[in-house]
Amino acid sequence: MNGSHLDFEKPIFELERKIEELKKFTSQEDIDLSSEIKKLEAKLKEVKKDIFENLTPWQRVQIARHPKRPYTLDYINMIMTDFIELHGDRGFADDRAIVGGLAHVDRNKVMVIGHQKGRDTKENLIRNFGSAHPEGYRKAIRLMKMAEKFDIPIVTFVDTPGAYPGIGAEERGQAEAIAYNLREMAMLAVPIIVIVIGEGGSGGALGIGVGNRICVLENAYYSVISPEGCAAILWKERAKAPEAAAVLKLTAYDLLELGVIDEIINEPLGGAHRNSEETAYSVKKAIKNFFSDTKDISKDKLIKARYKKFRDIGIVKEN
């Protein structure tokens, strides 16, 4: 990656640079180069379509990690109102890698919870690069149980390379915190929609990922392990990450075909970072559709459907 440009995007940015140069030259020298500009713009459109409609799994992983991709707080600001952030697990600390609180999606009250990365080094250190500690997962389930108490639906945004694997996190019960969340989320008597907006890494993602509907953005990924981690285990070589991404079946399209997720949310051509507002509109539409689909379902049926959904994942039927 060069700055914010991904390696496979190089032909696109070269054409965009040439178009900008011609436009600048036209304005400065008062020379009409409109025909040449139109030809380059037509070529740019073709190149974009060819690249982004034929992405490899590894290229989608790279887009999912793009530093300009919208994060949880960006979506909250774009599609929700009256957001009140709630802090702390009431036991140890406030983990800034997970944010949550009350908000409105139009007239619908929601409890929104999600992983949060940083935009620069300083913020990433505060947010721990979106890798939560156990107190983050304990904060999340505290807010979810509050939502259940007041009969408020839950929206979660998943975007993490994985739960933090440090010694302190393990000492404070990282695995237990995630396992507890899985059990408790399975039994919550309110509708839960989970949206994977970037990286969906391992148990760190699943710790807030048990829902009635699982959505994944078109260029996000959801996997039991990162491609680099898988490559290190299988080939003892992290450089094999592109091959690992292919065999892990981690793209939204693979996951939908396998029955792991329920819905793919489309992104603008080039990724969510190319048009955050358009992506946010699609995310909001998915949330509102979910509310509409679940408004008349009883609490007992919501729980049973959620439980069955996850029990059925991985079942293979042979002829």
Coordinates of C-alpha atoms in Angstrom, one line a residue:
M1 CA 0.0 0.0 0.0
N2 CA 1.3 3.4 -0.9
G3 CA -0.2 6.0 1.5
S4 CA -4.0 5.5 1.2
H5 CA -3.7 3.9 -2.2
L6 CA -3.8 0.1 -2.5
D7 CA -1.3 -1.5 -4.8
F8 CA -3.9 -2.9 -7.2
E9 CA -5.5 0.6 -7.5
K10 CA -2.4 2.1 -9.1
P11 CA -3.8 2.2 -12.6
I12 CA -6.9 4.1 -11.3
F13 CA -4.9 6.7 -9.5
E14 CA -2.5 7.2 -12.4
L15 CA -5.5 7.9 -14.7
E16 CA -7.1 10.2 -12.1
R17 CA -3.8 12.1 -11.8
K18 CA -3.6 12.5 -15.6
I19 CA -7.1 13.8 -15.8
E20 CA -6.4 16.4 -13.0
E21 CA -3.3 17.5 -14.8
L22 CA -5.1 18.0 -18.0
K23 CA -7.9 20.0 -16.3
K24 CA -5.4 22.2 -14.5
F25 CA -3.4 22.7 -17.8
T26 CA -6.7 23.7 -19.6
S27 CA -7.6 26.3 -17.0
Q28 CA -4.1 27.8 -16.8
E29 CA -3.3 27.8 -20.5
D30 CA -6.8 28.4 -21.9
I31 CA -6.5 25.4 -24.2
D32 CA -9.5 23.1 -25.0
L33 CA -8.5 19.5 -24.1
S34 CA -12.1 18.4 -23.3
S35 CA -12.1 15.6 -25.9
E36 CA -8.9 14.1 -24.4
I37 CA -10.3 14.5 -20.9
K38 CA -13.5 12.7 -21.9
K39 CA -11.5 9.8 -23.4
L40 CA -9.5 9.4 -20.2
E41 CA -12.6 9.6 -18.1
A42 CA -14.2 6.8 -20.2
K43 CA -11.1 4.7 -19.8
L44 CA -11.0 5.4 -16.1
K45 CA -14.6 4.2 -15.8
E46 CA -13.7 0.9 -17.6
V47 CA -10.6 0.4 -15.5
K48 CA -12.5 0.9 -12.3
K49 CA -15.2 -1.5 -13.3
D50 CA -12.7 -4.2 -14.4
I51 CA -10.7 -4.0 -11.2
F52 CA -13.5 -3.7 -8.6
E53 CA -15.8 -6.3 -10.2
N54 CA -13.0 -8.9 -10.2
L55 CA -11.4 -8.5 -6.8
T56 CA -9.6 -11.4 -5.2
P57 CA -10.4 -12.3 -1.6
W58 CA -7.0 -10.8 -0.5
Q59 CA -7.8 -7.5 -2.3
R60 CA -11.2 -7.4 -0.4
V61 CA -9.3 -7.9 2.9
Q62 CA -7.1 -4.9 1.9
I63 CA -10.1 -2.7 1.3
A64 CA -11.7 -3.9 4.6
R65 CA -8.5 -2.5 6.3
H66 CA -8.4 0.8 4.3
P67 CA -7.4 3.6 6.7
K68 CA -10.1 5.9 5.3
R69 CA -12.9 3.3 5.6
P70 CA -15.8 4.5 7.9
Y71 CA -15.7 3.2 11.4
T72 CA -18.5 2.7 14.0
L73 CA -18.6 6.3 15.2
D74 CA -18.7 7.5 11.6
Y75 CA -21.8 5.4 11.0
I76 CA -23.4 6.5 14.2
N77 CA -22.9 10.1 13.2
M78 CA -24.2 9.6 9.7
I79 CA -27.3 7.4 10.3
M80 CA -28.3 8.0 14.0
T81 CA -29.3 10.9 16.1
D82 CA -29.3 11.7 19.9
F83 CA -26.3 9.4 20.5
I84 CA -25.4 9.2 24.2
E85 CA -22.2 7.2 24.8
L86 CA -22.2 4.9 27.9
H87 CA -18.9 3.9 29.5
G88 CA -17.4 1.2 31.6
D89 CA -17.9 -2.4 32.6
R90 CA -18.6 -1.6 36.2
G91 CA -15.8 -3.9 37.2
F92 CA -12.4 -2.8 35.9
A93 CA -12.3 0.0 33.3
D94 CA -13.7 1.6 30.2
D95 CA -12.3 -0.1 27.1
R96 CA -12.1 2.5 24.3
A97 CA -11.8 -0.2 21.6
I98 CA -15.6 -0.8 22.0
V99 CA -18.0 2.1 22.0
G100 CA -21.7 1.9 22.8
G101 CA -24.8 3.9 23.8
L102 CA -28.3 4.9 23.2
A103 CA -29.4 6.5 19.9
H104 CA -32.2 6.8 17.4
V105 CA -32.5 5.5 13.9
D106 CA -35.2 7.9 12.7
R107 CA -37.9 7.2 15.3
N108 CA -36.6 3.9 16.4
K109 CA -34.7 3.7 19.7
V110 CA -31.6 1.5 19.6
M111 CA -28.7 0.4 21.7
V112 CA -25.7 0.6 19.4
I113 CA -22.4 -1.1 20.1
G114 CA -19.3 -1.5 18.0
H115 CA -15.6 -1.8 17.7
Q116 CA -13.8 1.5 17.1
K117 CA -10.4 2.0 15.5
G118 CA -8.3 5.2 15.4
R119 CA -7.6 7.5 12.5
D120 CA -4.0 8.2 13.6
T121 CA -1.3 6.6 15.8
K122 CA -2.3 8.5 18.9
E123 CA -6.0 7.5 18.6
N124 CA -5.1 3.9 17.6
L125 CA -3.1 3.6 20.8
I126 CA -6.2 4.8 22.8
R127 CA -8.5 2.5 20.8
N128 CA -6.0 -0.3 20.8
F129 CA -6.4 -0.6 17.1
G130 CA -9.9 -1.9 17.6
S131 CA -8.8 -5.0 19.6
A132 CA -10.9 -5.1 22.7
H133 CA -9.9 -6.2 26.2
P134 CA -12.3 -8.3 28.4
E135 CA -13.6 -5.2 30.0
G136 CA -14.7 -4.1 26.5
Y137 CA -16.8 -7.2 26.1
R138 CA -18.2 -6.9 29.6
K139 CA -19.2 -3.3 28.8
A140 CA -20.9 -4.5 25.7
I141 CA -23.0 -7.2 27.4
R142 CA -23.9 -4.7 30.2
L143 CA -25.3 -2.4 27.6
M144 CA -27.1 -5.2 25.8
K145 CA -28.8 -6.3 29.1
M146 CA -29.8 -2.7 29.7
A147 CA -31.4 -2.7 26.2
E148 CA -33.2 -5.9 27.0
K149 CA -34.5 -4.4 30.3
F150 CA -36.1 -1.5 28.4
D151 CA -37.1 -3.5 25.4
I152 CA -34.7 -1.7 23.0
P153 CA -33.4 -3.4 19.8
I154 CA -29.6 -3.8 19.5
V155 CA -27.4 -2.8 16.6
T156 CA -23.7 -4.0 16.6
F157 CA -20.9 -2.9 14.3
V158 CA -18.1 -5.4 14.0
D159 CA -14.7 -4.1 12.9
T160 CA -11.7 -5.8 14.7
P161 CA -8.6 -7.8 13.7
G162 CA -9.4 -9.9 16.9
A163 CA -9.6 -9.6 20.6
Y164 CA -6.4 -8.3 22.3
P165 CA -4.2 -11.3 23.2
G166 CA -1.9 -9.6 25.7
I167 CA -1.0 -11.1 29.1
G168 CA -3.2 -8.6 31.0
A169 CA -6.2 -9.3 28.9
E170 CA -5.7 -13.1 29.4
E171 CA -5.3 -12.6 33.2
R172 CA -8.5 -10.7 33.4
G173 CA -10.4 -13.5 31.5
Q174 CA -10.5 -12.7 27.8
A175 CA -11.8 -16.1 26.8
E176 CA -14.4 -16.2 29.6
A177 CA -15.7 -12.7 28.7
I178 CA -16.2 -13.6 25.1
A179 CA -17.8 -17.0 25.9
Y180 CA -20.1 -15.3 28.4
N181 CA -21.2 -12.9 25.7
L182 CA -22.0 -15.7 23.3
R183 CA -24.2 -17.4 25.8
E184 CA -26.0 -14.3 27.0
M185 CA -26.5 -12.8 23.5
A186 CA -28.1 -16.0 22.4
M187 CA -30.8 -15.6 25.1
L188 CA -31.5 -11.8 24.9
A189 CA -35.2 -11.1 24.3
V190 CA -34.8 -8.2 21.9
P191 CA -34.0 -8.1 18.2
I192 CA -30.3 -8.0 17.4
I193 CA -28.8 -7.0 14.0
V194 CA -25.0 -7.5 13.5
I195 CA -23.2 -5.6 10.7
V196 CA -19.6 -6.4 9.8
I197 CA -18.3 -3.1 8.5
G198 CA -14.6 -3.9 8.1
E199 CA -12.6 -6.7 9.7
G200 CA -14.4 -9.5 11.4
G201 CA -11.6 -11.3 13.1
S202 CA -12.1 -14.5 15.2
G203 CA -13.7 -14.5 18.6
G204 CA -13.0 -10.8 18.9
A205 CA -15.7 -10.3 16.3
L206 CA -18.1 -13.0 17.6
G207 CA -18.0 -11.5 21.1
I208 CA -20.6 -8.9 19.8
G209 CA -21.7 -10.9 16.8
V210 CA -24.5 -13.1 17.9
G211 CA -27.7 -11.8 16.3
N212 CA -30.9 -12.5 14.5
R213 CA -29.6 -11.1 11.3
I214 CA -25.9 -11.0 10.3
C215 CA -25.0 -8.5 7.5
V216 CA -21.6 -8.0 6.0
L217 CA -20.5 -5.1 3.8
E218 CA -19.5 -6.1 0.3
N219 CA -15.8 -5.6 0.9
A220 CA -15.7 -6.6 4.6
Y221 CA -14.6 -10.0 5.8
Y222 CA -15.6 -12.4 8.6
S223 CA -13.2 -15.2 9.5
V224 CA -12.1 -17.5 12.3
I225 CA -8.5 -16.2 11.8
S226 CA -6.7 -13.5 9.9
P227 CA -5.2 -14.5 6.5
E228 CA -1.7 -13.7 8.0
G229 CA -2.3 -15.9 11.0
C230 CA -3.6 -18.7 8.9
A231 CA -0.6 -18.5 6.6
A232 CA 1.8 -18.5 9.5
I233 CA 0.1 -21.7 10.8
L234 CA -0.3 -23.6 7.5
W235 CA 2.7 -22.5 5.6
K236 CA 4.9 -21.0 8.3
E237 CA 5.1 -18.0 6.1
R238 CA 2.9 -14.9 6.5
A239 CA 3.6 -13.9 2.9
K240 CA 1.2 -16.6 1.9
A241 CA -1.7 -14.5 3.2
P242 CA -3.3 -14.0 -0.2
E243 CA -3.5 -17.8 -0.6
A244 CA -4.9 -18.1 2.9
A245 CA -7.6 -15.5 2.2
A246 CA -8.8 -17.5 -0.7
V247 CA -9.0 -20.8 1.1
L248 CA -10.6 -19.3 4.3
K249 CA -13.8 -18.4 2.3
L250 CA -14.0 -15.1 4.2
T251 CA -15.6 -12.8 1.7
A252 CA -19.2 -11.7 2.0
Y253 CA -20.2 -13.7 -1.1
D254 CA -18.5 -16.9 0.2
L255 CA -20.2 -16.4 3.6
L256 CA -23.6 -15.9 2.1
E257 CA -23.3 -19.0 0.0
L258 CA -22.2 -21.0 3.0
G259 CA -25.1 -19.8 5.1
V260 CA -23.0 -18.1 7.7
I261 CA -24.5 -14.6 7.1
D262 CA -27.9 -13.4 6.0
E263 CA -27.3 -10.4 3.8
I264 CA -24.6 -8.5 1.9
I265 CA -24.8 -4.7 2.0
N266 CA -23.5 -3.2 -1.2
E267 CA -20.7 -0.6 -1.3
P268 CA -19.9 2.0 -3.8
L269 CA -17.6 1.0 -6.6
G270 CA -14.1 1.1 -5.0
G271 CA -15.2 0.6 -1.4
A272 CA -17.0 2.3 1.4
H273 CA -14.3 4.9 1.8
R274 CA -15.0 6.2 -1.7
N275 CA -18.5 7.4 -0.7
S276 CA -19.2 7.1 3.0
E277 CA -22.6 8.7 2.8
E278 CA -23.8 6.3 0.1
T279 CA -22.6 3.3 2.2
A280 CA -24.2 4.7 5.4
Y281 CA -27.5 5.0 3.5
S282 CA -27.3 1.3 2.6
V283 CA -26.5 0.4 6.2
K284 CA -29.4 2.4 7.5
K285 CA -31.7 0.8 5.0
A286 CA -30.6 -2.6 6.2
I287 CA -31.2 -1.7 9.8
K288 CA -34.7 -0.2 9.1
N289 CA -35.7 -3.3 7.1
F290 CA -34.6 -5.5 10.0
F291 CA -36.8 -3.5 12.4
S292 CA -39.7 -3.8 10.0
D293 CA -39.2 -7.6 9.6
T294 CA -39.0 -8.2 13.4
K295 CA -41.5 -5.8 14.9
D296 CA -44.3 -8.4 15.2
I297 CA -42.1 -11.4 16.2
S298 CA -42.6 -12.5 19.8
K299 CA -39.6 -12.5 22.1
D300 CA -39.7 -16.3 22.4
K301 CA -39.6 -16.8 18.7
L302 CA -36.7 -14.2 18.4
I303 CA -34.6 -16.3 20.9
K304 CA -35.4 -19.6 19.3
A305 CA -34.7 -18.4 15.7
R306 CA -31.4 -16.9 16.8
Y307 CA -30.4 -20.1 18.6
K308 CA -31.3 -22.3 15.6
K309 CA -29.5 -20.0 13.2
F310 CA -26.2 -20.5 14.9
R311 CA -26.8 -24.2 15.6
D312 CA -27.3 -24.8 11.9
I313 CA -24.1 -23.1 10.8
G314 CA -21.7 -25.8 9.5
I315 CA -24.3 -28.5 8.9
V316 CA -23.4 -30.4 5.8
K317 CA -26.2 -32.3 3.9
E318 CA -25.1 -35.2 1.7
N319 CA -27.1 -36.8 -1.0

